[in-house]
Coordinates of C-alpha atoms in Angstrom, one line a residue:
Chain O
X24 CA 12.0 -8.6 -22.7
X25 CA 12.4 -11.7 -20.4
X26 CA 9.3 -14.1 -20.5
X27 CA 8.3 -15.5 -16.8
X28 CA 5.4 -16.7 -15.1
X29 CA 2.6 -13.6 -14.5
X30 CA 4.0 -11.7 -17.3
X31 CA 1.2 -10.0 -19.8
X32 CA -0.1 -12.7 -22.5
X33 CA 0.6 -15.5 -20.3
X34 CA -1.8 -17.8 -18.3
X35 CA -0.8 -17.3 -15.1
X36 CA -0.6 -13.8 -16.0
X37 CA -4.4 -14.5 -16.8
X38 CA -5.8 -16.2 -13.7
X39 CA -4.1 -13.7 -11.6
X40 CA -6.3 -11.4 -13.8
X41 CA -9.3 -13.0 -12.9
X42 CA -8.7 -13.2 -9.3
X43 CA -8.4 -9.5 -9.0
X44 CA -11.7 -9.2 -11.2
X45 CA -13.5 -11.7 -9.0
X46 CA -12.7 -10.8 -5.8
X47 CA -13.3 -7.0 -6.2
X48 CA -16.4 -7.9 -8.0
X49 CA -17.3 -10.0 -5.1
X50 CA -16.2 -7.1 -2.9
X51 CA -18.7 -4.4 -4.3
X52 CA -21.5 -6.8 -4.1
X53 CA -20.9 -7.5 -0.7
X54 CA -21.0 -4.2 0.1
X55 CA -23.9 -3.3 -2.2
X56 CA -26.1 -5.5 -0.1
X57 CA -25.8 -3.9 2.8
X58 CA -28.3 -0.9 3.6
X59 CA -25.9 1.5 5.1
X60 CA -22.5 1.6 3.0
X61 CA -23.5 4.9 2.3
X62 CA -23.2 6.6 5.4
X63 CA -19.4 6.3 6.0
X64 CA -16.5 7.7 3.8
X65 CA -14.6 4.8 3.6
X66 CA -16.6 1.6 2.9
X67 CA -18.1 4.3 -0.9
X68 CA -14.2 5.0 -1.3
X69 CA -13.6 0.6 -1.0
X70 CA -16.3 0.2 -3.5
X71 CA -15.2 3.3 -6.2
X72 CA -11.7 1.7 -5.8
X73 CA -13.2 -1.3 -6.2
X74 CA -15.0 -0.5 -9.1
X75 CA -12.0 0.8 -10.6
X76 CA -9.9 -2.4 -10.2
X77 CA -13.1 -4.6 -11.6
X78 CA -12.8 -2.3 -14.8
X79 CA -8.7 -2.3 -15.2
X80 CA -8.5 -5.8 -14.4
X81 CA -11.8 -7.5 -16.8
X82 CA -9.6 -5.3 -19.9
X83 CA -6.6 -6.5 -18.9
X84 CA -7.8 -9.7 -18.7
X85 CA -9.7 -9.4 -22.2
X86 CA -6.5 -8.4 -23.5
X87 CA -3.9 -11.3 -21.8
X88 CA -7.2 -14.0 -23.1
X89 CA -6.7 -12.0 -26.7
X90 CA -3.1 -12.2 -27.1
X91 CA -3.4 -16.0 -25.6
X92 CA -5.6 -16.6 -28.5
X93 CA -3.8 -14.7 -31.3
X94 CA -0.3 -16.4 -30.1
X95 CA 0.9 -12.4 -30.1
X96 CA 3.8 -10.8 -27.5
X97 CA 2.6 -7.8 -25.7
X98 CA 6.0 -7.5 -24.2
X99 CA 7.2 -3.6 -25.8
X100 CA 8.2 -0.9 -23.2
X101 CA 5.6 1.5 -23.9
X102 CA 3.0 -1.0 -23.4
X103 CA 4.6 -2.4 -20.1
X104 CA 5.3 1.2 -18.6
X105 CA 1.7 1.5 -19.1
X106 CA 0.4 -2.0 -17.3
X107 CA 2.9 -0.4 -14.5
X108 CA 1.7 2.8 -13.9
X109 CA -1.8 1.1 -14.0
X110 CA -0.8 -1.9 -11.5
X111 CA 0.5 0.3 -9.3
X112 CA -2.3 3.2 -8.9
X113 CA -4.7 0.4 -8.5
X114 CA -3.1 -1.8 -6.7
X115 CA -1.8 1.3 -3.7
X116 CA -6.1 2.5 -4.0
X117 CA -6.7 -0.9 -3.1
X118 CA -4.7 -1.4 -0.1
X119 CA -5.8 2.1 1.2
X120 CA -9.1 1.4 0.7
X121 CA -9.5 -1.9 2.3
X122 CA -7.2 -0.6 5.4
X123 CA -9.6 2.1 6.1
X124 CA -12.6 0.1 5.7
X125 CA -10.7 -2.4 8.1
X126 CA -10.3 0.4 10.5
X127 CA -13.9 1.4 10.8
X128 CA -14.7 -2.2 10.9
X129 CA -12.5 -3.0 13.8
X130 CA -13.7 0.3 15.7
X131 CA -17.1 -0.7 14.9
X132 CA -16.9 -4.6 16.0
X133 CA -14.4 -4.8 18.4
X134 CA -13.7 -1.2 19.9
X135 CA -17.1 -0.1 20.4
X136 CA -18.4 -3.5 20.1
X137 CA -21.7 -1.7 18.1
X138 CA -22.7 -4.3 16.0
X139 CA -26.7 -4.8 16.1
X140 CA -27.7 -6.3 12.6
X141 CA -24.8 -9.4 12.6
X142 CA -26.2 -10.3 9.0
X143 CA -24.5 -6.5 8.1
X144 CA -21.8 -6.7 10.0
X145 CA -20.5 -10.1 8.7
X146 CA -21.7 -8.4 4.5
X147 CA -18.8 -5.5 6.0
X148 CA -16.3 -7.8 7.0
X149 CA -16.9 -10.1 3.9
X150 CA -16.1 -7.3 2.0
X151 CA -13.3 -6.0 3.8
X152 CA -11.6 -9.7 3.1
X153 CA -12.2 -9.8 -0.6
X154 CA -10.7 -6.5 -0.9
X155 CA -7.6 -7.4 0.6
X156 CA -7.3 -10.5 -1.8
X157 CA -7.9 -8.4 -4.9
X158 CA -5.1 -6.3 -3.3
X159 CA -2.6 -9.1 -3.0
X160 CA -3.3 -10.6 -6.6
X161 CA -3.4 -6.9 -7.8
X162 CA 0.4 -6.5 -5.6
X163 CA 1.3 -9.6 -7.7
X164 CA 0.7 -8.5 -10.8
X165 CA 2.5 -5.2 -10.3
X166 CA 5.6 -6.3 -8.8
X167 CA 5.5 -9.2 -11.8
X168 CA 5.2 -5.7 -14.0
X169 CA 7.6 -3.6 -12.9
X170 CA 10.3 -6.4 -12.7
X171 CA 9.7 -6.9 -16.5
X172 CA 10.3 -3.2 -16.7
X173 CA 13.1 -2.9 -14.7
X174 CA 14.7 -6.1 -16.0
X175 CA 13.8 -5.3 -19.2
Chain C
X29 CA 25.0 -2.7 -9.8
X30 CA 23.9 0.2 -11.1
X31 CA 24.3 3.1 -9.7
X32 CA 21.6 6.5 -9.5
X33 CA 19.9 8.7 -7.1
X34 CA 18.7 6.7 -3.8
X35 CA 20.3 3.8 -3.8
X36 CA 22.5 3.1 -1.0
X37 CA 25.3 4.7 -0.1
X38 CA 24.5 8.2 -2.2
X39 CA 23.4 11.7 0.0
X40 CA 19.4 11.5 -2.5
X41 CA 19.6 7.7 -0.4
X42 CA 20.2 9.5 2.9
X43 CA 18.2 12.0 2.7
X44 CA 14.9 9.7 1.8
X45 CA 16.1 8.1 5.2
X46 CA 16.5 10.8 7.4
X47 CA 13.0 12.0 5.7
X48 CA 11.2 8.4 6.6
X49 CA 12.5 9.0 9.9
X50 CA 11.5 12.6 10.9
X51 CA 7.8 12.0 9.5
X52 CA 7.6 9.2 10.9
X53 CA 9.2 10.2 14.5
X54 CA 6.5 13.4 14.2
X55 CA 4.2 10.6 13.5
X56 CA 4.5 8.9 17.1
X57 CA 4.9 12.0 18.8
X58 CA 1.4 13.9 17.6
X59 CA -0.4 10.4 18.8
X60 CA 1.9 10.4 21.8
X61 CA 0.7 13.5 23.5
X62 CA -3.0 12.8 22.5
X63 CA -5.0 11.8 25.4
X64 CA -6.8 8.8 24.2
X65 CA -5.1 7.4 21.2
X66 CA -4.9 3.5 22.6
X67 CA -8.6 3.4 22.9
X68 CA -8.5 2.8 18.8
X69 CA -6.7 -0.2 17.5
X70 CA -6.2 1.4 14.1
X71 CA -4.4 4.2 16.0
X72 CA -2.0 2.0 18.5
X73 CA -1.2 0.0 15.1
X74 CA -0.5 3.5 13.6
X75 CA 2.1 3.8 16.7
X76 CA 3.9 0.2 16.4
X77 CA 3.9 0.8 12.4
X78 CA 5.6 3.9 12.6
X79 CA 8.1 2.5 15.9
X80 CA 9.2 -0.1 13.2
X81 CA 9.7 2.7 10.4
X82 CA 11.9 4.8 12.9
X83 CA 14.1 1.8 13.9
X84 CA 14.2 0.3 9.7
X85 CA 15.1 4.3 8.7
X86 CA 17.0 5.0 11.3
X87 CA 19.3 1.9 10.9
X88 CA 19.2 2.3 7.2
X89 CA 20.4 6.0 7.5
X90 CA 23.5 5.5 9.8
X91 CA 24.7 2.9 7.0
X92 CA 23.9 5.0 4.5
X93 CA 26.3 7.6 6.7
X94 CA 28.9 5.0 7.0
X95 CA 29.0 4.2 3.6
X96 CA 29.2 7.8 2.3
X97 CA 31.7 9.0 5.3
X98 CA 34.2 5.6 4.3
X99 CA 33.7 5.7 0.5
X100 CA 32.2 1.6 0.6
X101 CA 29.6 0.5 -1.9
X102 CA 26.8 -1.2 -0.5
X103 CA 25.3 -2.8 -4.0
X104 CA 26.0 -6.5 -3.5
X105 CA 22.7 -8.7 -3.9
X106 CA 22.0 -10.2 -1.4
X107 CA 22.4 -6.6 1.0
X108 CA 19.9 -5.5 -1.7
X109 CA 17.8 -8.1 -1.6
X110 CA 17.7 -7.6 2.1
X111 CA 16.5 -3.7 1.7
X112 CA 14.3 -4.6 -0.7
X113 CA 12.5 -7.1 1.7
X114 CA 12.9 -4.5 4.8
X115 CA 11.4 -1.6 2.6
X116 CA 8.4 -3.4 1.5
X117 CA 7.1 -4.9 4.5
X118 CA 7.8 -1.6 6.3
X119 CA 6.1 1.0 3.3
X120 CA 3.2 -1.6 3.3
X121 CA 2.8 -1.8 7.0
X122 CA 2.6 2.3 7.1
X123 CA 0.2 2.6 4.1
X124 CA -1.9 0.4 5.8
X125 CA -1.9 1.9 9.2
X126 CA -2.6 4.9 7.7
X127 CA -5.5 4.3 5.7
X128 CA -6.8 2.7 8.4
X129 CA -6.4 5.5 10.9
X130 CA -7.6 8.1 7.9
X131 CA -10.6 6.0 8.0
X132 CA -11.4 6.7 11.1
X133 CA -10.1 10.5 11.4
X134 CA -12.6 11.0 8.5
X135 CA -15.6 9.2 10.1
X136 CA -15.2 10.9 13.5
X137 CA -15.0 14.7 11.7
X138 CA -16.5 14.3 9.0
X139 CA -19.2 11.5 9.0
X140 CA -20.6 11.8 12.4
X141 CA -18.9 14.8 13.4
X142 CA -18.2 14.2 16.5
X143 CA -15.5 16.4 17.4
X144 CA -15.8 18.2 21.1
X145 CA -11.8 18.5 21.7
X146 CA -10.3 20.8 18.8
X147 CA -6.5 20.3 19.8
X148 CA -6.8 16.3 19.9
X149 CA -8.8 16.2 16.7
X150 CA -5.7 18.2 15.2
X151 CA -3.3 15.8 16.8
X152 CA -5.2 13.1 14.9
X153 CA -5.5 14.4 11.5
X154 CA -1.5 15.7 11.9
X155 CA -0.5 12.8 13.3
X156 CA -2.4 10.7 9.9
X157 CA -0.8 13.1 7.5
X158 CA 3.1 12.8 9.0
X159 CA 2.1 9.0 8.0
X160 CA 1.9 9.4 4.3
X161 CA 4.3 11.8 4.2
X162 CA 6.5 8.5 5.9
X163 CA 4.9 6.0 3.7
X164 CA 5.3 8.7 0.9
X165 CA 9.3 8.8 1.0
X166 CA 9.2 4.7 2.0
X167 CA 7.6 3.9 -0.9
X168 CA 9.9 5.7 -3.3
X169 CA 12.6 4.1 -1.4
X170 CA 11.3 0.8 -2.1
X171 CA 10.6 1.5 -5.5
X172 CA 14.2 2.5 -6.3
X173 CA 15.6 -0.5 -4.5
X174 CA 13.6 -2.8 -6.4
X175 CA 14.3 -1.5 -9.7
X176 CA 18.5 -1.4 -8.5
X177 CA 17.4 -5.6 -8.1
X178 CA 15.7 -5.9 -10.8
X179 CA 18.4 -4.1 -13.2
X180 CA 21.0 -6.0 -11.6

């Protein structure tokens, strides 16, 4: 298999890695802090999908670091397909997540113009942001993924 | 270029066309005939995300047509490369608008409940699902046509 920037084992393959961990991470606390999250679907769906890139990201990150270390290839098919399928399910959960918490926050701060506690309202929005972010490093990695695949 | 199922130019290629269309047509016309759709931003982006899937499908299928009624091959790169761009911008455009109006479908009937007009709320939720479907039959679009670039 070819070997390009992004690809699994490399560094930039790594830090993009890292930015999806961070962000996410970032993400869940943002919305953690906040007293209310609870009370609307989307913004528990952001943080579960959030959640659920923090945990695929950190190991795939562990392993990129490991294989860094070791000098080894993780380029084999089966092992790609994988990183793929992966990518891809987080990385669409993402982008659904953070467009429906975007939705509820625009209704909430610009269509009904509803915000009382700003402190909150600025911990939603900060939240929303990061997600988006985690989604376009996790979009990255998945296009860099299935490319490898595809090209093979 | 290789040639399978969905690429341009073949009837599976078509018919994931004339599909992205139809949803997406329904789409417009469910939030069309609903009273008070352009008081939610989430929901008039739902409308311009889904006027830009008709015109991208729409377009897409009547070359698809011409190709298949003349017998021409449509696989050179940079036509690909093209589709490719086209597909992604529009199945990420109607993932996003539909998240983001699911968001807030699910927290007017199911998180405040606040549903006093049966027959718009329908139009809604409807209106939300004819979006995945689109983005559903978009996406494997995209997919194929980025794996007929990557394969080369």
């Amino acid at each position: 298999m070819k070997d390009f920037a992004g690809t699994p084992g490399t560094v930039t393959g790594l830090v993009l890695r890292i930015a999806q961990f961070m962000f996410a991470a970032g993400c869940i606390a943002s919305m953690a802090t906040t007293t209310s999250f609870f009370n609307f679907t989307a913004f528990c769906y952001l943080v579960a999908s959030m959640g659920l890139q923090v945990i695929w990201s950190l190991s795939l990150a562990l392993m990129d670091a490991y294989a860094l270390a070791r000098n080894r290839v993780l380029h084999n098919s089966i092992l790609v397909s994988l990183f793929v399928i992966g990518d891809w399910v987080t990385a669409t959960l993402s982008l659904a997540a953070a467009s429906a918490s975007a939705g509820i926050t625009v209704l909430y701060f610009h269509d009904i113009g509803g915000c009382t506690i700003i402190a909150e309202c600025f911990k939603y929005q900060f939240a929303v942001a990061l997600a988006f972010l985690s989604w376009l490093s996790a979009f990255t990695s998945s296009l860099i993924m299935f490319w490898l695949l595809a090209a093979g």
